[in-house]
């Protein structure tokens, strides 16, 4: 197991006296009665930000640096997937800022001071940010609370009010940004500024590249700073081939004298391709007069000829053995990022949306959505995609942090957002999601998605594309590597399973059983980091656009005839898939089946309730991450005892497959070889996005034999390891009760052949 050092791993316990403390409450009165809004997000290409505002008056904290980032009058362009469905960009600030010292923390004669962000407390008119100061030189730790408020003075002037309290009491002189923290600060906001006419990020990735390249350090959209405004550059140069070539050369090599005497720094590390994209974006900058009138461009897709649902085409309805009910009241429309129940039967829902909220749903026992009470208990989280309740404590995974939600005063509204772990690395990349949350043996498990917009000279951060484990003290370790976008983790029969999404180095979507120190194949943007690593195969492949597209959380099936198998949610392909797993030569492998459609959105999170129903949370956004364009949902599936005729399991034998059904098969049809069509193929793993089917061909069925009323043996001679076998059964195959198959398809992944297989 690869251990990752925390921020203070260099401090020896024998040298550091850790003082047991109970943080004192700030003795100062509330500085203002103005209510505050707050939100965690990426901001201005900084990944761990907390923005606080009242109206147009804003304060942003860089929680990675434990310091103020910016105080300004203006606003924030809330760009991004959860805000305006533009997934390649992130929020950015605009307006007039206060020029101020942000040099950081310091203590005289202390050379090794480290400051850790511990969380923040929310009150209506103030937010209290908590830090821990640590040092070997001082042989002590100090807990500091920074209280932030916004007040209104005379004549409509507004101020940022900042003060500190700390524990234990000390004569130590602590400085922050050149000022002792014993001194409260009152900082005047700039005068009112006009809202800019449009967001420069709308509809384009060009702004993203400018942010990532560092160009925005010296350039702004409409205002000359160190360098000319982008709009001035666009006004001077036409987008001709000659001008683009000339500007690319100047960016790479540097220049001086074109816009004054300040030289432009050379950027030799940027590729010509990346610079061309940024230059074209700059030269095309044109504000739109009314963004609300912009017309969305409809995407068109050529679909293959439709086949019968469940027999070459997606299902169209709810599984007959389960009854579907709507859980959410009509006005509650969650994009579900996390689900879990507490010990009292209340359901907690984290939402992947502009609110970034957690809701408590009570009254589910009435089985009437109109009687369900929805209470928002937390808000302002950054794209939460996991939630877990452990020992009556609520934990959520944000994009940048594992957080405990603490209700200090018992009113069921979260007061303190405690940072459990934020030591894993993040960048401003829009796709560096942190997925899922499970708990096993005193550790949390979550997965870290890769960056998807690397520039030519960039590599992935070392712990991206990994499954990590975090102990209750917040220390973390890399558990497994080689993942791309593993959206969903589940604890099933004491094993951790994750799903993976097709892409670079991932030939198709797949379900994986995590093993410590295993590598799962994805090397996108990692250089030679994983050269020579052996790829651990998946439990099952989920062929793209056949049975998978955006798989999500796996959960164990607890009710009905498939108990002990696995359900897998699906966002873009929609519905829920079912997986049967067996072990061959010590490796897991098995088959995946269609299970149900007919839900109100693509499924992102699943959890079993105390009423033995499966609760399913929907999600989606504009573009290619939604089922039929639907973006929210919360329903449940309850086993109703009805018999549905379908394939229950497929098992690999020494010379073929055993197909087990949920009820006896009509004996004459069971042994008719024309009832079965079987083919196979393999994949090639490469830097390309996905893989075509390689060696795709029909397999010859040598015999079909009825082993007992519910089991058919299919004899096949040409079985190969590392191949996927596709079964298509005829719709004419029926049970002895004359029931037709719910679905006649299955995909079996062969990782290992039984040792006595006859080739």
XYZ file of N, CA and C in Angstrom, residues 87-310:
672
model
N -19.614 22.039 -18.839
C -18.757 21.249 -17.963
C -17.276 21.517 -18.132
N -16.849 22.247 -19.163
C -15.411 22.442 -19.370
C -14.868 23.672 -18.670
N -15.710 24.416 -17.951
C -15.268 25.652 -17.316
C -15.631 25.629 -15.839
N -15.161 26.644 -15.122
C -15.393 26.731 -13.695
C -15.709 28.176 -13.332
N -16.254 28.419 -12.118
C -16.619 29.783 -11.737
C -15.437 30.752 -11.748
N -15.745 32.008 -12.078
C -14.740 33.062 -12.084
C -15.315 34.350 -11.536
N -14.489 35.125 -10.851
C -14.940 36.369 -10.236
C -14.798 37.536 -11.194
N -15.562 38.597 -10.946
C -15.447 39.848 -11.701
C -15.744 41.005 -10.760
N -15.213 42.165 -11.097
C -15.486 43.348 -10.292
C -14.223 44.048 -9.854
N -14.358 44.962 -8.887
C -13.246 45.767 -8.374
C -12.792 45.191 -7.043
N -11.498 44.898 -6.954
C -10.993 44.249 -5.747
C -10.180 45.211 -4.896
N -10.029 44.839 -3.626
C -9.193 45.574 -2.686
C -7.757 45.102 -2.852
N -6.840 46.029 -3.012
C -5.425 45.661 -3.033
C -4.973 45.435 -1.600
N -4.455 44.248 -1.310
C -4.113 43.923 0.068
C -2.994 42.895 0.114
N -2.362 42.832 1.249
C -1.288 41.869 1.504
C -1.913 40.500 1.744
N -1.476 39.486 0.996
C -1.924 38.106 1.221
C -0.710 37.193 1.372
N 0.303 37.707 2.074
C 1.580 36.985 2.185
C 1.500 35.755 3.067
N 0.469 35.660 3.927
C 0.290 34.443 4.693
C 0.622 34.582 6.159
N 0.764 33.425 6.805
C 0.947 33.347 8.247
C 2.422 33.405 8.619
N 2.697 33.874 9.845
C 4.063 33.885 10.332
C 4.118 34.085 11.832
N 5.167 33.533 12.449
C 5.456 33.721 13.864
C 6.937 34.062 13.969
N 7.299 35.129 14.662
C 8.721 35.487 14.776
C 9.564 34.320 15.285
N 10.729 34.148 14.650
C 11.701 33.108 15.027
C 11.165 31.689 14.872
N 10.138 31.540 14.065
C 9.594 30.204 13.786
C 9.772 29.926 12.301
N 10.503 28.880 11.986
C 10.844 28.603 10.589
C 10.059 27.454 9.972
N 9.251 26.795 10.756
C 8.575 25.606 10.209
C 7.074 25.628 10.485
N 6.491 26.832 10.541
C 5.076 26.937 10.830
C 4.250 26.307 9.711
N 3.324 25.455 10.088
C 2.359 24.879 9.145
C 0.958 25.231 9.627
N 0.100 25.567 8.685
C -1.272 25.941 9.001
C -2.209 24.999 8.269
N -3.089 24.361 8.997
C -4.049 23.417 8.422
C -5.464 23.954 8.565
N -6.213 23.867 7.500
C -7.619 24.233 7.524
C -8.420 23.101 8.156
N -9.275 23.412 9.140
C -10.006 22.385 9.889
C -11.516 22.395 9.642
N -12.042 23.476 9.048
C -13.470 23.529 8.790
C -14.004 24.930 8.998
N -15.326 25.084 8.874
C -15.922 26.391 9.133
C -17.301 26.221 9.760
N -17.628 27.194 10.603
C -18.912 27.234 11.300
C -19.767 28.321 10.669
N -21.049 28.025 10.484
C -21.949 28.938 9.792
C -22.982 29.486 10.760
N -23.065 30.803 10.814
C -24.154 31.485 11.490
C -24.786 32.430 10.482
N -25.951 32.946 10.795
C -26.671 33.737 9.802
C -25.872 34.950 9.348
N -25.179 35.617 10.290
C -24.507 36.873 9.954
C -22.996 36.777 10.021
N -22.451 35.597 10.225
C -21.000 35.457 10.246
C -20.604 34.021 9.944
N -19.402 33.875 9.457
C -18.813 32.559 9.216
C -17.474 32.518 9.929
N -17.245 31.440 10.646
C -16.046 31.302 11.463
C -15.193 30.170 10.888
N -14.037 30.514 10.363
C -13.142 29.544 9.739
C -12.094 29.115 10.756
N -11.867 27.822 10.834
C -10.989 27.274 11.877
C -9.690 26.749 11.266
N -8.575 27.110 11.909
C -7.258 26.658 11.483
C -6.524 26.038 12.671
N -5.577 25.169 12.335
C -4.650 24.645 13.340
C -3.245 25.037 12.929
N -2.519 25.719 13.842
C -1.138 26.111 13.604
C -0.236 25.136 14.340
N 0.742 24.580 13.631
C 1.632 23.565 14.183
C 3.077 23.948 13.912
N 3.955 23.598 14.870
C 5.374 23.889 14.686
C 6.217 23.044 15.624
N 7.307 22.494 15.109
C 8.281 21.813 15.968
C 9.002 22.826 16.845
N 9.319 24.005 16.260
C 10.065 25.014 17.013
C 9.329 25.439 18.270
N 8.002 25.518 18.169
C 7.206 26.014 19.288
C 6.740 24.906 20.224
N 6.905 23.668 19.807
C 6.489 22.516 20.623
C 5.034 22.640 21.078
N 4.181 23.154 20.189
C 2.792 23.328 20.582
C 1.923 23.445 19.341
N 0.641 23.355 19.565
C -0.313 23.630 18.499
C -1.259 24.713 18.978
N -1.787 25.468 18.028
C -2.666 26.567 18.348
C -3.871 26.496 17.424
N -5.073 26.512 17.998
C -6.293 26.534 17.207
C -6.777 27.977 17.101
N -7.013 28.411 15.870
C -7.398 29.796 15.618
C -8.721 29.813 14.862
N -9.651 30.639 15.312
C -10.899 30.891 14.596
C -10.838 32.276 13.968
N -11.135 32.351 12.685
C -11.240 33.635 11.999
C -12.713 33.903 11.715
N -13.234 34.970 12.285
C -14.643 35.315 12.128
C -14.793 36.358 11.031
N -15.706 36.093 10.100
C -15.908 36.946 8.932
C -17.352 37.420 8.916
N -17.537 38.711 8.699
C -18.877 39.279 8.559
C -18.803 40.429 7.560
N -19.953 40.862 7.105
C -20.047 42.025 6.222
C -21.003 43.009 6.876
N -20.559 44.253 7.037
C -21.366 45.250 7.727
C -21.615 46.447 6.826
N -22.642 47.196 7.150
C -22.966 48.412 6.422
C -22.722 49.610 7.320
N -21.919 50.552 6.831
C -21.640 51.765 7.575
C -22.514 52.909 7.119
N -22.045 54.102 7.400
C -22.784 55.291 7.005
C -22.769 55.467 5.494
N -23.800 56.083 4.980
C -23.892 56.452 3.563
C -23.778 55.258 2.629
N -24.244 54.105 3.092
C -24.262 52.941 2.222
C -22.910 52.336 1.946
N -21.912 52.620 2.773
C -20.586 52.030 2.615
C -20.563 50.677 3.315
N -19.972 49.675 2.661
C -19.922 48.318 3.220
C -18.487 47.930 3.558
N -18.365 47.089 4.598
C -17.056 46.694 5.091
C -16.991 45.179 5.289
N -15.809 44.641 5.077
C -15.495 43.273 5.500
C -14.946 43.349 6.908
N -15.578 42.619 7.835
C -15.168 42.630 9.239
C -14.479 41.306 9.558
N -13.240 41.371 10.009
C -12.448 40.163 10.246
C -11.826 40.248 11.630
N -12.025 39.201 12.432
C -11.416 39.144 13.760
C -11.018 37.707 14.065
N -10.221 37.520 15.115
C -9.677 36.205 15.449
C -9.895 35.896 16.926
N -10.009 34.621 17.235
C -9.924 34.110 18.602
C -9.086 32.846 18.547
N -8.484 32.453 19.663
C -7.601 31.291 19.624
C -7.568 30.585 20.974
N -7.065 29.395 20.958
C -6.955 28.574 22.145
C -5.814 27.573 21.915
N -4.958 27.312 22.878
C -4.948 27.854 24.245
C -4.420 29.282 24.289
N -4.689 29.960 25.402
C -4.205 31.322 25.575
C -2.691 31.346 25.493
N -2.146 32.383 24.846
C -0.705 32.424 24.622
C -0.265 33.859 24.405
N 1.006 34.156 24.775
C 1.603 35.457 24.477
C 2.273 35.456 23.113
N 2.151 34.365 22.419
C 2.777 34.226 21.107
C 2.249 35.292 20.143
N 3.157 35.875 19.369
C 2.770 36.842 18.355
C 2.557 36.097 17.039
N 1.338 36.078 16.582
C 1.001 35.410 15.328
C 0.583 36.470 14.319
N 1.203 36.421 13.144
C 0.914 37.388 12.089
C 0.155 36.689 10.959
N -0.744 37.463 10.330
C -1.385 36.987 9.103
C -1.448 38.172 8.155
N -0.786 38.008 7.024
C -0.742 39.070 6.018
C -0.184 40.373 6.578
N 0.879 40.238 7.396
C 1.586 41.403 7.913
C 0.960 42.075 9.103
N -0.143 41.521 9.634
C -0.852 42.137 10.751
C -1.025 41.119 11.874
N -0.745 41.486 13.137
C -0.987 40.548 14.248
C -2.460 40.163 14.304
N -2.736 38.902 14.580
C -4.129 38.466 14.591
C -4.879 38.980 15.811
N -4.158 39.635 16.746
C -4.842 40.273 17.872
C -5.627 41.496 17.422
N -5.325 41.998 16.255
C -5.979 43.198 15.758
C -7.115 42.830 14.797
N -8.298 43.301 15.105
C -9.410 43.124 14.174
C -9.202 44.042 12.971
N -9.773 43.621 11.843
C -9.609 44.415 10.623
C -10.978 44.780 10.063
N -11.062 46.006 9.591
C -12.269 46.476 8.921
C -11.834 47.000 7.555
N -12.263 46.287 6.513
C -11.786 46.591 5.172
C -12.953 47.079 4.335
N -12.791 48.261 3.757
C -13.867 48.867 2.984
C -13.941 48.249 1.595
N -15.156 47.893 1.217
C -15.356 47.377 -0.133
C -15.262 48.513 -1.149
N -14.800 48.222 -2.362
C -14.808 49.232 -3.426
C -16.228 49.678 -3.740
N -16.326 50.783 -4.452
C -17.632 51.297 -4.827
C -18.323 50.335 -5.790
N -19.587 50.555 -5.987
C -20.392 49.687 -6.840
C -19.828 49.636 -8.256
N -19.857 48.439 -8.861
C -19.393 48.265 -10.230
C -20.529 47.705 -11.066
N -20.420 47.921 -12.351
C -21.465 47.466 -13.265
C -21.274 46.004 -13.605
N -22.368 45.269 -13.660
C -22.327 43.855 -14.034
C -21.850 43.727 -15.477
N -20.845 42.894 -15.741
C -20.386 42.725 -17.124
C -21.497 42.129 -17.977
N -21.506 42.422 -19.286
C -22.634 42.007 -20.124
C -22.717 40.521 -20.394
N -21.640 39.798 -20.250
C -21.706 38.370 -20.540
C -20.553 37.659 -19.857
N -20.690 36.367 -19.766
C -19.622 35.547 -19.193
C -18.693 35.100 -20.298
N -17.392 35.353 -20.182
C -16.473 34.979 -21.256
C -16.335 33.488 -21.426
N -16.832 32.715 -20.475
C -16.652 31.268 -20.578
C -17.781 30.574 -21.307
N -18.898 31.295 -21.536
C -20.064 30.615 -22.079
C -19.770 30.000 -23.436
N -20.036 28.693 -23.529
C -19.977 28.014 -24.810
C -18.601 27.770 -25.353
N -17.544 27.968 -24.598
C -16.212 27.800 -25.170
C -15.258 27.260 -24.130
N -14.287 26.454 -24.574
C -13.222 26.002 -23.699
C -12.018 26.906 -23.751
N -12.046 27.957 -24.610
C -10.891 28.832 -24.751
C -10.518 29.524 -23.461
N -11.530 29.997 -22.692
C -11.245 30.650 -21.431
C -10.542 29.699 -20.468
N -10.936 28.442 -20.535
C -10.303 27.442 -19.664
C -8.815 27.360 -19.939
N -8.432 27.321 -21.211
C -7.013 27.213 -21.559
C -6.250 28.463 -21.162
N -6.867 29.615 -21.311
C -6.205 30.846 -20.887
C -5.940 30.822 -19.387
N -6.899 30.342 -18.620
C -6.704 30.231 -17.178
C -5.574 29.267 -16.848
N -5.580 28.108 -17.472
C -4.605 27.075 -17.146
C -3.192 27.461 -17.576
N -3.065 28.220 -18.659
C -1.746 28.556 -19.187
C -1.054 29.651 -18.394
N -1.805 30.375 -17.567
C -1.233 31.489 -16.827
C -1.412 32.822 -17.520
N -2.033 32.853 -18.709
C -2.220 34.113 -19.441
C -3.042 35.118 -18.645
N -3.979 34.619 -17.842
C -4.859 35.536 -17.110
C -4.171 36.196 -15.929
N -2.937 35.829 -15.663
C -2.164 36.546 -14.655
C -1.899 37.981 -15.096
N -1.709 38.185 -16.412
C -1.340 39.504 -16.941
C -2.400 40.125 -17.840
N -3.447 39.376 -18.175
C -4.463 39.881 -19.093
C -5.854 39.681 -18.493
N -6.757 40.631 -18.773
C -8.158 40.497 -18.435
C -8.986 40.722 -19.690
N -10.290 40.530 -19.579
C -11.136 40.599 -20.757
C -11.194 41.995 -21.362
N -11.593 42.984 -20.556
C -11.843 44.321 -21.093
C -10.940 45.402 -20.523
N -10.071 45.048 -19.595
C -9.254 46.052 -18.919
C -7.783 45.737 -19.100
N -7.000 46.750 -19.532
C -5.551 46.583 -19.620
C -4.970 46.478 -18.217
N -4.151 45.482 -17.980
C -3.450 45.352 -16.699
C -1.953 45.328 -17.005
N -1.263 44.266 -16.615
C 0.142 44.150 -17.003
C 0.275 44.077 -18.509
N -0.646 43.372 -19.136
C -0.698 43.276 -20.586
C -2.007 43.835 -21.108
N -2.176 43.874 -22.412
C -3.400 44.422 -22.989
C -4.601 43.525 -22.727
N -5.788 44.135 -22.716
C -7.021 43.374 -22.569
C -7.226 42.489 -23.787
N -7.840 41.328 -23.580
C -8.112 40.424 -24.702
C -8.972 41.114 -25.761
N -9.933 41.939 -25.315
C -10.790 42.624 -26.280
C -9.995 43.600 -27.135
N -8.937 44.208 -26.569
C -8.081 45.116 -27.338
C -7.287 44.345 -28.390
N -6.828 43.159 -28.006
C -6.089 42.326 -28.967
C -7.008 41.924 -30.110
N -8.246 41.526 -29.762
C -9.196 41.119 -30.799
C -9.526 42.272 -31.733
N -9.561 43.509 -31.182
C -9.873 44.668 -32.015
C -8.725 45.015 -32.962
N -7.493 44.710 -32.546
C -6.341 45.075 -33.375
C -6.094 44.091 -34.507
N -6.309 42.798 -34.247
C -5.908 41.775 -35.214
C -7.122 41.029 -35.772
N -7.157 40.866 -37.077
C -8.118 39.980 -37.710
C -7.629 38.535 -37.561
N -8.551 37.595 -37.576
C -8.198 36.182 -37.384
C -7.717 35.561 -38.686
N -6.633 36.136 -39.253
C -6.047 35.582 -40.468
C -4.980 34.567 -40.108
N -4.623 33.714 -41.064
C -3.590 32.706 -40.832
C -2.272 33.362 -40.453
N -1.943 34.479 -41.121
C -0.678 35.161 -40.845
C -0.660 35.744 -39.434
N -1.764 36.371 -39.024
C -1.812 36.958 -37.686
C -1.759 35.888 -36.598
N -2.483 34.786 -36.812
C -2.459 33.705 -35.819
C -1.054 33.147 -35.681
N -0.374 32.909 -36.792
C 0.991 32.394 -36.752
C 1.916 33.361 -36.034
N 1.774 34.663 -36.306
C 2.607 35.671 -35.676
C 2.377 35.730 -34.164
N 1.115 35.687 -33.748
C 0.809 35.756 -32.323
C 1.247 34.495 -31.582
N 1.118 33.354 -32.215
C 1.608 32.111 -31.604
C 3.101 32.218 -31.348
N 3.841 32.751 -32.318
C 5.291 32.905 -32.171
C 5.629 33.845 -31.022
N 4.873 34.938 -30.907
C 5.149 35.886 -29.828
C 4.877 35.275 -28.453
N 3.813 34.477 -28.352
C 3.514 33.839 -27.067
C 4.620 32.857 -26.695
N 5.068 32.068 -27.640
C 6.095 31.071 -27.344
C 7.437 31.708 -27.034
N 7.816 32.731 -27.821
C 9.159 33.296 -27.730
C 9.230 34.556 -26.878
N 8.073 35.157 -26.552
C 8.054 36.416 -25.835
C 8.202 37.586 -26.790
N 7.818 38.774 -26.347
C 7.956 39.968 -27.186
C 7.896 41.201 -26.309
N 8.261 42.345 -26.870
C 8.223 43.615 -26.160
C 8.019 44.720 -27.180
N 7.332 45.782 -26.773
C 7.166 46.935 -27.634
C 5.873 46.972 -28.408
N 5.089 45.910 -28.387
C 3.836 45.906 -29.147
C 2.741 46.673 -28.420
N 2.766 46.622 -27.078
C 1.733 47.263 -26.262
C 2.355 48.099 -25.140
N 3.568 48.533 -25.324
C 4.259 49.293 -24.295
C 5.630 48.697 -24.022
N 6.201 49.077 -22.900
C 7.581 48.678 -22.613
C 7.688 47.418 -21.766
N 6.571 46.958 -21.219
C 6.615 45.744 -20.391
C 6.757 44.519 -21.284
N 7.798 43.717 -21.097
C 7.976 42.540 -21.955
C 6.979 41.442 -21.614
N 6.584 40.671 -22.621
C 5.760 39.488 -22.404
C 6.680 38.293 -22.194
N 6.451 37.565 -21.121
C 7.284 36.414 -20.780
C 7.155 35.323 -21.839
N 8.263 34.713 -22.273
C 8.165 33.575 -23.195
C 7.451 32.396 -22.539
N 6.785 31.574 -23.352
C 6.092 30.384 -22.866
C 6.518 29.167 -23.696
N 7.769 28.772 -23.616
C 8.236 27.652 -24.446
C 7.623 26.319 -24.064
N 7.067 26.223 -22.861
C 6.487 24.958 -22.420
C 5.137 24.686 -23.063
N 4.502 25.714 -23.640
C 3.198 25.541 -24.264
C 3.364 25.058 -25.699
N 2.544 24.106 -26.088
C 2.632 23.589 -27.450
C 1.984 24.556 -28.433
N 2.396 24.486 -29.686
C 1.819 25.336 -30.724
C 0.319 25.094 -30.853
N -0.093 23.834 -30.706
C -1.514 23.503 -30.805
C -2.328 24.220 -29.748
N -1.858 24.189 -28.484
C -2.593 24.824 -27.410
C -2.633 26.337 -27.585
N -1.526 26.917 -28.003
C -1.492 28.376 -28.179
C -2.423 28.797 -29.310
N -2.452 28.030 -30.389
C -3.351 28.360 -31.492
C -4.800 28.410 -31.025
N -5.189 27.446 -30.202
C -6.552 27.432 -29.694
C -6.865 28.668 -28.874
N -5.918 29.086 -28.029
C -6.143 30.278 -27.211
C -6.188 31.538 -28.067
N -5.292 31.640 -29.056
C -5.268 32.820 -29.924
C -6.563 32.929 -30.717
N -7.023 31.811 -31.269
C -8.281 31.842 -32.023
C -9.440 32.277 -31.121
N -9.437 31.799 -29.899
C -10.491 32.187 -28.961
C -10.457 33.692 -28.705
N -9.274 34.246 -28.465
C -9.146 35.676 -28.189
C -9.623 36.505 -29.378
N -9.211 36.113 -30.568
C -9.559 36.897 -31.744
C -11.040 36.800 -32.093
N -11.727 35.803 -31.559
C -13.158 35.639 -31.833
C -14.045 36.223 -30.742
N -13.449 36.873 -29.743
C -14.244 37.372 -28.622
C -15.223 38.436 -29.078
N -16.517 38.147 -28.890
C -17.566 39.099 -29.233
C -18.692 38.948 -28.221
N -18.951 39.965 -27.392
C -20.063 39.862 -26.434
C -21.386 39.694 -27.148
N -22.283 38.902 -26.570
C -23.641 38.798 -27.104
C -24.515 39.816 -26.378
N -25.467 40.408 -27.077
C -26.274 41.467 -26.483
C -27.231 40.937 -25.424
N -27.767 39.761 -25.668
C -28.730 39.201 -24.728
C -28.535 37.687 -24.663
N -27.758 37.207 -23.660
C -27.472 35.765 -23.600
C -28.721 34.907 -23.521
N -29.824 35.458 -22.995
C -31.039 34.637 -22.852
C -31.655 34.286 -24.196
N -31.253 35.037 -25.258
C -31.817 34.778 -26.575
C -30.995 33.781 -27.384
N -29.850 33.375 -26.810
C -28.998 32.433 -27.540
C -29.738 31.117 -27.732
N -29.652 30.567 -28.933
C -30.360 29.331 -29.251
C -29.438 28.133 -29.060
N -29.905 27.131 -28.357
C -29.117 25.911 -28.193
C -29.090 25.149 -29.508
N -27.943 24.573 -29.810
C -27.802 23.789 -31.026
C -28.165 22.342 -30.711
N -29.145 21.827 -31.384
C -29.596 20.455 -31.127
C -28.602 19.480 -31.734
N -28.231 18.475 -30.950
C -27.332 17.452 -31.466
C -28.158 16.350 -32.121
N -27.604 15.793 -33.180
C -28.285 14.711 -33.876
C -27.415 13.475 -33.847
N -28.024 12.360 -33.631
C -27.301 11.094 -33.590
C -28.009 10.106 -34.490
N -27.237 9.430 -35.327
C -27.803 8.402 -36.185
C -27.878 7.106 -35.395
N -29.066 6.651 -35.149
C -29.271 5.465 -34.337
C -29.377 4.230 -35.216
N -28.872 3.080 -34.725
C -29.056 1.848 -35.478
C -30.521 1.447 -35.493
N -30.857 0.570 -36.403
C -32.232 0.094 -36.496
C -32.652 -0.555 -35.182
N -33.774 -0.109 -34.632
C -34.226 -0.587 -33.340
C -34.619 -2.054 -33.409
N -34.280 -2.793 -32.354
C -34.685 -4.176 -32.219
C -35.702 -4.255 -31.092
N -36.104 -5.448 -30.763
C -37.120 -5.623 -29.737
C -36.526 -5.345 -28.362
N -37.216 -4.611 -27.470
C -36.689 -4.333 -26.137
C -36.306 -5.615 -25.404
N -35.084 -5.621 -24.894
C -34.576 -6.794 -24.194
C -33.972 -7.840 -25.098
